[in-house]
Amino acid sequence: MTSRCIPIPRAIFSNVVLIAMLAGCSQEVIEAPPSEPTKPIEVSVTVLKAQAWRGSVRSFGTVEALEEVGVAAELSGTVIAVHVNEGDRVTIGQLLLALDPEKRELALTQSRRQVEQSKAALEEARLKLNRRRNLAEKDTISEEVLDNAQLAVDASSARYHQSLAALQLAERELADTRIVSPTDGVVDIRAVEPGEPVQAGVSLITLQSVASLRVQTWVSEGDVSYLRPGSTAQVFPSGMPNLHFQARIEWVGVNADRYTGNFPVKLILEEGEDILRPGMTASVAMQTEEIPGVLILPERALVDYHRRRVVFIEEDGVAKVREPVLAAGLSNSLLVLAGLAPGDRVITEGQHRLVEGVKIRAVPAE
């Protein structure tokens, strides 16, 4: 039999050639093996519940004296001795420096003599008055003589009391040549040396009072609204890693620093005055006020997803993305402001392997 060639259009021919190349020269069809069903990814979930919450705000601050005291002489004179150096710890009543007492000692001696003289004069005037009274009873002297005797006693009494006041002043001035510490503290500045003349009222030594110490720190605008005066805190000195001290919040600033945007907070130390010194640095952990009925999100639940900070939740065995609004910076827990609700099953482990819509198998978080 004679075979015939049937012309095939070029486009059809190309398709046929392509099919033949894909199928091969034989008529046998090779089928792909069936794909196995994808196994759900195992994750851990935490169920969000409304609860009362009290957190902790951590920051860094500096120990400072509750009070800075300038010690000055109450009278002018020449310094003959300075008994402390900068950095020395002093106690209330401790001698700090002394002025030359010679002039005050002479003035005190003179005042004592004046007291003795005026007392003797007063006693003599009283004796004369008594004699005049006896004579007046016998009508041997006039009333005028008796009145003059009484006036002499009154004048002598005034001079005596004046001399007593002068004596007390002389004693006080002599005592003031010995300048003592008005408080327990640490010598911050010593601005005088022996032999120097000083004027009354000029600060000679500056003390940092350690009877009470405080810590000044700064917190962000996200934290300041959770702090209240009177709340407790702990202070961890940088140079003493194994120690911490109790404190309480004294004051929370109302105005932020114009350069940093942070708010000042001051804490009163309730212990550690015998160990800590002004100028030391420390980290602080301040307890926030209790907030009722809030959602708390573990910070570890957050992941970066398409350049967003999100969490995954489990719904019907499927991972769903949520982008919550959070109050950040409160230790390892975050306050949920919006975007999540009570009962949401937030994935806290395994979420870094997820994409939205993938099947998951949830187990409770430990």
Short mmCIF file of C-alpha atoms in Angstrom, two decimals, residues 50 133 165 206 221 247 280:
data_model
loop_
_atom_site.label_atom_id
_atom_site.label_comp_id
_atom_site.label_asym_id
_atom_site.label_seq_id
_atom_site.Cartn_x
_atom_site.Cartn_y
_atom_site.Cartn_z
CA ALA A 50 -8.18 39.84 82.03
CA ARG A 133 13.31 101.21 155.10
CA ALA A 165 23.77 88.74 129.12
CA THR A 206 30.32 71.53 102.48
CA GLU A 221 6.92 58.52 78.82
CA ALA A 247 13.48 52.42 98.79
CA MET A 280 27.36 56.29 93.42
#
